Short mmCIF file of N, CA and C in Angstrom, two decimals:
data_model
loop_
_atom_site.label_atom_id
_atom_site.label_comp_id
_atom_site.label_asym_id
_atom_site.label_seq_id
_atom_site.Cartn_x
_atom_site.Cartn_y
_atom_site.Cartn_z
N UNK A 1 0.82 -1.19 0.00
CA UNK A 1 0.00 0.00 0.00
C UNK A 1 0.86 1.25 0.00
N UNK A 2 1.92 1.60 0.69
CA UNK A 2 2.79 2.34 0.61
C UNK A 2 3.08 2.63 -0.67
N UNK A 3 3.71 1.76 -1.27
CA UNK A 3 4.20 1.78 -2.30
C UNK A 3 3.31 2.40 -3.08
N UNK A 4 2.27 1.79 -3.47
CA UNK A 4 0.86 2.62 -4.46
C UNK A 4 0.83 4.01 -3.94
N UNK A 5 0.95 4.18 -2.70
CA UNK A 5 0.40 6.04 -2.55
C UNK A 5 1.41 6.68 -2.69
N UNK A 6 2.70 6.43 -2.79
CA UNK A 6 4.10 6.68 -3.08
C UNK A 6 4.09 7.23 -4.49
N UNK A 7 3.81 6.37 -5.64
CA UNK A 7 3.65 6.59 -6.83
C UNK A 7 2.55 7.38 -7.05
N UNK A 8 1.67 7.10 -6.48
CA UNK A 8 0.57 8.45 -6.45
C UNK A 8 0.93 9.74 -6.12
N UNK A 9 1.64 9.44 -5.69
CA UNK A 9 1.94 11.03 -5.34
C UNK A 9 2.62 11.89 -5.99
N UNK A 10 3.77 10.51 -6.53
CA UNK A 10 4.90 10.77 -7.66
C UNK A 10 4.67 11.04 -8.78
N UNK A 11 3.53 10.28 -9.49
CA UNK A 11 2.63 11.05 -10.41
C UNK A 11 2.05 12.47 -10.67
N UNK A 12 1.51 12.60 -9.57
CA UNK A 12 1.07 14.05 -9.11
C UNK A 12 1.81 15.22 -8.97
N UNK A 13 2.98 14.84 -8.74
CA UNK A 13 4.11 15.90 -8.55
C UNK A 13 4.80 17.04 -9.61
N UNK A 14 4.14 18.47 -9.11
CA UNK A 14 4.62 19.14 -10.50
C UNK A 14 3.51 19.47 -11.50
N UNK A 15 2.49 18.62 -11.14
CA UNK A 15 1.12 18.77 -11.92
C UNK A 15 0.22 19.85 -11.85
N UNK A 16 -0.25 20.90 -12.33
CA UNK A 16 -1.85 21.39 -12.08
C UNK A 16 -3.09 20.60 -11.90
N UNK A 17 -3.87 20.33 -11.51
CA UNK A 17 -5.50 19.90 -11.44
C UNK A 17 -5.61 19.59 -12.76
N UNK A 18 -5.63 20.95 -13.70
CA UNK A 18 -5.82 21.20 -15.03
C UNK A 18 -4.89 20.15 -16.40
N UNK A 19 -3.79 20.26 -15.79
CA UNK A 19 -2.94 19.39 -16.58
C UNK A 19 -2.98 18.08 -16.07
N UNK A 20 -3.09 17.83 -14.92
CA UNK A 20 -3.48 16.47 -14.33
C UNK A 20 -4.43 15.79 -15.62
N UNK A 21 -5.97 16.58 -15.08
CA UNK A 21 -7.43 16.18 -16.09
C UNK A 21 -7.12 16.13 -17.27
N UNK A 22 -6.15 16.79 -17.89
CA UNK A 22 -6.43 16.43 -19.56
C UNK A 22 -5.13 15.61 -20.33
N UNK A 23 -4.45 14.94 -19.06
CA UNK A 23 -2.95 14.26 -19.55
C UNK A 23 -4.18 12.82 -19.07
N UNK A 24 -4.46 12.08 -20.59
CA UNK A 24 -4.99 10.43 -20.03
C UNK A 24 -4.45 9.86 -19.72
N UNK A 25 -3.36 9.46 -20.37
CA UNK A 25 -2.80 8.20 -19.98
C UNK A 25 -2.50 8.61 -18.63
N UNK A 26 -1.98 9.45 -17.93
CA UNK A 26 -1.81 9.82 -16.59
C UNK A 26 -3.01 9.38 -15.66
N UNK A 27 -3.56 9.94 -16.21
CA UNK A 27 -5.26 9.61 -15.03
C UNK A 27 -5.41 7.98 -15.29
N UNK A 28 -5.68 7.35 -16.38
CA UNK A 28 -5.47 6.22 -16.10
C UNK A 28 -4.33 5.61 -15.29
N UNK A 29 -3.28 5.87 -15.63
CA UNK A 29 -2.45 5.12 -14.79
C UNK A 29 -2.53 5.80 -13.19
N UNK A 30 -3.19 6.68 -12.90
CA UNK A 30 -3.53 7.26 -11.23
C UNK A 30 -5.07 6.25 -10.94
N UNK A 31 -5.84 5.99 -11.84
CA UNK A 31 -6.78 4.77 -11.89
C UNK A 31 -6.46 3.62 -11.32
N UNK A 32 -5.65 2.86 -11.91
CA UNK A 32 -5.73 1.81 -11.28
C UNK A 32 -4.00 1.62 -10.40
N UNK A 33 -3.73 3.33 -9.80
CA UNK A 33 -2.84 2.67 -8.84
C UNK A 33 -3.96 3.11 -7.58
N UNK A 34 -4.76 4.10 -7.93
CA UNK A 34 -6.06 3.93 -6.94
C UNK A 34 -6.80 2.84 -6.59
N UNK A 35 -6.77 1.82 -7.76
CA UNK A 35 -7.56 0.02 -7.73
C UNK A 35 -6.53 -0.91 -6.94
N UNK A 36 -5.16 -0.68 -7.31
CA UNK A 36 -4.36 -1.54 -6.80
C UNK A 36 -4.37 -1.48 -5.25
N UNK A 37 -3.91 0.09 -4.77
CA UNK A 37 -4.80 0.71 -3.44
C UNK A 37 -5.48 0.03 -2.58
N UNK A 38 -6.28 0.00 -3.65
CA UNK A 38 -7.72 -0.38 -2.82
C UNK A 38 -7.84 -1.74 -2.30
N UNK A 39 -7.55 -2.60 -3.87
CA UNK A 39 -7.67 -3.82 -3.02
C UNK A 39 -5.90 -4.45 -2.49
N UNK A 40 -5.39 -3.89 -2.18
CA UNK A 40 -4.48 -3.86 -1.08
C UNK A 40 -5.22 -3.85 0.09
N UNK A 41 -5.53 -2.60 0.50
CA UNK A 41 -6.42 -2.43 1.87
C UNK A 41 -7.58 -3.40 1.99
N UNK A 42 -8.41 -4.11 0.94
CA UNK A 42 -9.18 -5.11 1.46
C UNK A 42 -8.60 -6.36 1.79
N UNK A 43 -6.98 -6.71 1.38
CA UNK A 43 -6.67 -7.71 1.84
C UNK A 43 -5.82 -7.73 2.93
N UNK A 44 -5.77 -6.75 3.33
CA UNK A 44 -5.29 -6.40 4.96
C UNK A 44 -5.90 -7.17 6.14
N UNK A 45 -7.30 -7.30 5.69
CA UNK A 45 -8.53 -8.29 6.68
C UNK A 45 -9.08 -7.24 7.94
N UNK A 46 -9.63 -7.11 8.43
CA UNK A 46 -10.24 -6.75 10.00
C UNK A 46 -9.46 -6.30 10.74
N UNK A 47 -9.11 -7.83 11.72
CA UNK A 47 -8.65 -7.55 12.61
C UNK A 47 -7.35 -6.70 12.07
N UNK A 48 -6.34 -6.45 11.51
CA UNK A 48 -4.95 -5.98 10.86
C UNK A 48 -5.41 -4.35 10.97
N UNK A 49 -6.72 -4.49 9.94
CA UNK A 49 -6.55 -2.84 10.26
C UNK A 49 -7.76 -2.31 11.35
N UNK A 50 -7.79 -3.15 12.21
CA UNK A 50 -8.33 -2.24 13.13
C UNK A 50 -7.35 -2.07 14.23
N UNK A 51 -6.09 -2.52 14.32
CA UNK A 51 -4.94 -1.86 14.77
C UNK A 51 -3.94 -0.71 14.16
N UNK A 52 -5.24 -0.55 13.35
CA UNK A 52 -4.72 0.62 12.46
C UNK A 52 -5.89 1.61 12.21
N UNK A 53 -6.64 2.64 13.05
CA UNK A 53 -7.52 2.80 13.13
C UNK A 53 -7.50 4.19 12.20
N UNK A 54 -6.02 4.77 12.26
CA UNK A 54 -6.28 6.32 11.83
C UNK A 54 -6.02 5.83 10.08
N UNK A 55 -5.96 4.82 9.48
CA UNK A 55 -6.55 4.69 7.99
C UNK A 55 -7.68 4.45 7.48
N UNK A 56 -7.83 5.27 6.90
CA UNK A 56 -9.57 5.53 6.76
C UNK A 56 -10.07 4.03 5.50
N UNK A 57 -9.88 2.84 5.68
CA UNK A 57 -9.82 1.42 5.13
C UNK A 57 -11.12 1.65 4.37
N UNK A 58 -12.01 1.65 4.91
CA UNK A 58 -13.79 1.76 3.82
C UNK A 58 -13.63 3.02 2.40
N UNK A 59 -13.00 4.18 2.76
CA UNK A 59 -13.02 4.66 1.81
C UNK A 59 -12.40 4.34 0.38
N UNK A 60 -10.67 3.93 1.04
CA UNK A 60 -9.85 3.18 0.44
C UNK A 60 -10.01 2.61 -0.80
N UNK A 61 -10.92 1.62 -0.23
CA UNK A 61 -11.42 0.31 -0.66
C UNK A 61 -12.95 0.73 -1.74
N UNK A 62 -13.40 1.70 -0.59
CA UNK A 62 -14.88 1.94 -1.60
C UNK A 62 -14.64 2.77 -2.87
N UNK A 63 -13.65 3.20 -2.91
CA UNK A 63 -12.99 4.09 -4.01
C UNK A 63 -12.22 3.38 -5.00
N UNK A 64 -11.72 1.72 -4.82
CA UNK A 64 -11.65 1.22 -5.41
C UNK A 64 -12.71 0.63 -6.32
N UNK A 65 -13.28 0.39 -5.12
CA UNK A 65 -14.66 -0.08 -6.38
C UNK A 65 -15.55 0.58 -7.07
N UNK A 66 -15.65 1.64 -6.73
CA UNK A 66 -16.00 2.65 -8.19
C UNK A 66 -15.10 2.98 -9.06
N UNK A 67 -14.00 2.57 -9.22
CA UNK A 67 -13.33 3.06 -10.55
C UNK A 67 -13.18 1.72 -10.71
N UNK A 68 -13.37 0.65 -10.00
CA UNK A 68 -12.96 -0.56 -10.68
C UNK A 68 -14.30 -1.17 -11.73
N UNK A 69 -15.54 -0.10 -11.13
CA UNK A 69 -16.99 -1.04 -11.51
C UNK A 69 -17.60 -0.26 -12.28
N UNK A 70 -16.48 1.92 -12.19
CA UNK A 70 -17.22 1.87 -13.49
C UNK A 70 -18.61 2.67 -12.88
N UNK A 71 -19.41 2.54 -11.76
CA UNK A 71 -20.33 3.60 -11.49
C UNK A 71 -20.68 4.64 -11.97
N UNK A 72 -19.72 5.12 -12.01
CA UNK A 72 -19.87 7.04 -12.19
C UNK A 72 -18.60 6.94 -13.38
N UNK A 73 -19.17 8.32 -14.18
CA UNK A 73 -18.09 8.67 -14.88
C UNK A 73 -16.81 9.23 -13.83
N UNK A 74 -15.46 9.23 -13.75
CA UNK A 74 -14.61 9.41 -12.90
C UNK A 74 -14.33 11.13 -12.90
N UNK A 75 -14.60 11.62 -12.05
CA UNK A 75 -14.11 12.80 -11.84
C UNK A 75 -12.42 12.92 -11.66
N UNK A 76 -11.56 13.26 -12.71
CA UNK A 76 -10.05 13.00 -12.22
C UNK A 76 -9.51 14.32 -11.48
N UNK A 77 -10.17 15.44 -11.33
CA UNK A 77 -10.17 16.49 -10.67
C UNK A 77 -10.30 16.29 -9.14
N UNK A 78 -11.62 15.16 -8.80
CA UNK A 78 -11.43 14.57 -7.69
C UNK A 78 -10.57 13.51 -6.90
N UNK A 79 -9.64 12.98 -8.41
CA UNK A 79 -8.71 12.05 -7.87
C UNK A 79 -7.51 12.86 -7.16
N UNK A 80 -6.59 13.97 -8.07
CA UNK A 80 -6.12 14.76 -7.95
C UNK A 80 -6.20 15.30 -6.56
N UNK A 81 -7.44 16.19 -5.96
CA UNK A 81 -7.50 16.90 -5.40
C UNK A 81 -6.88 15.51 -3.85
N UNK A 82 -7.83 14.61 -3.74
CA UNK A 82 -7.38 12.76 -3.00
C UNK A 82 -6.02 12.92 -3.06
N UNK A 83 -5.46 12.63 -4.05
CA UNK A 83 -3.72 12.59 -4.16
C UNK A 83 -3.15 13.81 -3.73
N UNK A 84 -3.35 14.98 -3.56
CA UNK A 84 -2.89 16.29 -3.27
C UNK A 84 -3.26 16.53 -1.37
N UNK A 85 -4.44 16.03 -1.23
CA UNK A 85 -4.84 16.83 0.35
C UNK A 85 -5.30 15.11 1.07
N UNK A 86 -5.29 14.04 0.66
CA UNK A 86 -5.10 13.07 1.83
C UNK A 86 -4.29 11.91 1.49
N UNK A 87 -3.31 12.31 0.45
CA UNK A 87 -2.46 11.04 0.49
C UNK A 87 -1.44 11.06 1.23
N UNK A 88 -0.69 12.86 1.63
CA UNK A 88 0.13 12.76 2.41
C UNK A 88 -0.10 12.30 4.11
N UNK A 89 -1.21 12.30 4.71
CA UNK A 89 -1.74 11.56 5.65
C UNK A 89 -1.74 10.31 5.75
N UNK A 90 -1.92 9.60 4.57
CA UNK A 90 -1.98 8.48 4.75
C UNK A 90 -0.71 7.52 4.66
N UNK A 91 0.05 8.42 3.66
CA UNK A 91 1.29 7.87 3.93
C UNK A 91 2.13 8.13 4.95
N UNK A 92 1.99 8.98 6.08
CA UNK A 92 2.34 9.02 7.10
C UNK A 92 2.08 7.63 8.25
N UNK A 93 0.68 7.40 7.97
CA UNK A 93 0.35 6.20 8.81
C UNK A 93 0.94 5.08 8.32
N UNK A 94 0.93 4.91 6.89
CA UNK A 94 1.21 3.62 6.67
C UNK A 94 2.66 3.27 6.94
N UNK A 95 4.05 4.54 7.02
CA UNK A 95 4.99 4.32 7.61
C UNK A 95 4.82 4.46 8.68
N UNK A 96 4.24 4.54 9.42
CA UNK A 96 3.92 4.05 11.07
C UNK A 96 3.53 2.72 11.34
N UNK A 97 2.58 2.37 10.37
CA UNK A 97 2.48 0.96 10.34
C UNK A 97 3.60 0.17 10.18
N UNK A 98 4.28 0.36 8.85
CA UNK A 98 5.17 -0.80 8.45
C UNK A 98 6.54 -0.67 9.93
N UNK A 99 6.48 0.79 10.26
CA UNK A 99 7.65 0.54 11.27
C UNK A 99 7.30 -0.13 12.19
N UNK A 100 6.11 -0.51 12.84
CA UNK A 100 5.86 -1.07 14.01
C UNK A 100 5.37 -2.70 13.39
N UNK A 101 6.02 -3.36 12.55
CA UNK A 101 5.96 -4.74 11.97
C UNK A 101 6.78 -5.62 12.57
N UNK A 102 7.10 -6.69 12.74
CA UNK A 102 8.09 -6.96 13.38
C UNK A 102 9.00 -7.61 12.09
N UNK A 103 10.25 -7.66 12.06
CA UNK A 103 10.92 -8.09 10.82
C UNK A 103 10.41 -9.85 10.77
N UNK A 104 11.13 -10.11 9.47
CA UNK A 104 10.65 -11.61 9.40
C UNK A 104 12.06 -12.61 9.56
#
């Protein structure tokens, strides 16, 4: 999961909103690192992330499945704005997570 919001971000970097929305192949490829995302976090399971409470897991995940199913036409203005004002949050937690893992 790290990794995906990592590149999300890396994508994003340097971008306008504006140039974001009208570069496709970009938004697609911010598509399905949003899908990959997602179902990352559903295979985390329950109990895993409810020791992880400050990742917001339902949205994650429910945001996967609208771009995976296709619902709505995709607002990429709204992906953007996601990648700009709560990915750096989240990647904060998730290196909180992985540091408190125990090695293998």
């Amino acid at each position: 999961m790290l990794q995906f919001v990592r590149e999300l971000r890396q994508l994003a970097t340097g971008q306008t909103a504006t140039e974001f929305a009208s570069n496709r192949i970009l938004c697609l490829a911010v598509e399905k690192l949003f899908i990959n995302l997602g179902e990352a976090a559903f295979r985390v399971g329950e109990v895993r992330a409810g020791a992880m409470p400050d990742i917001p897991w339902r949205r994650i995940i429910g945001l996967r499945n609208l771009l995976a199913h296709g619902y709505e036409q995709v607002a990429h203005e709204v992906l953007f704005k996601t990648i700009a004002e709560d990915l750096p949050a989240l990647e904060s937690a998730l290196v909180r997570w992985v540091d408190r893992l125990e090695p293998i």
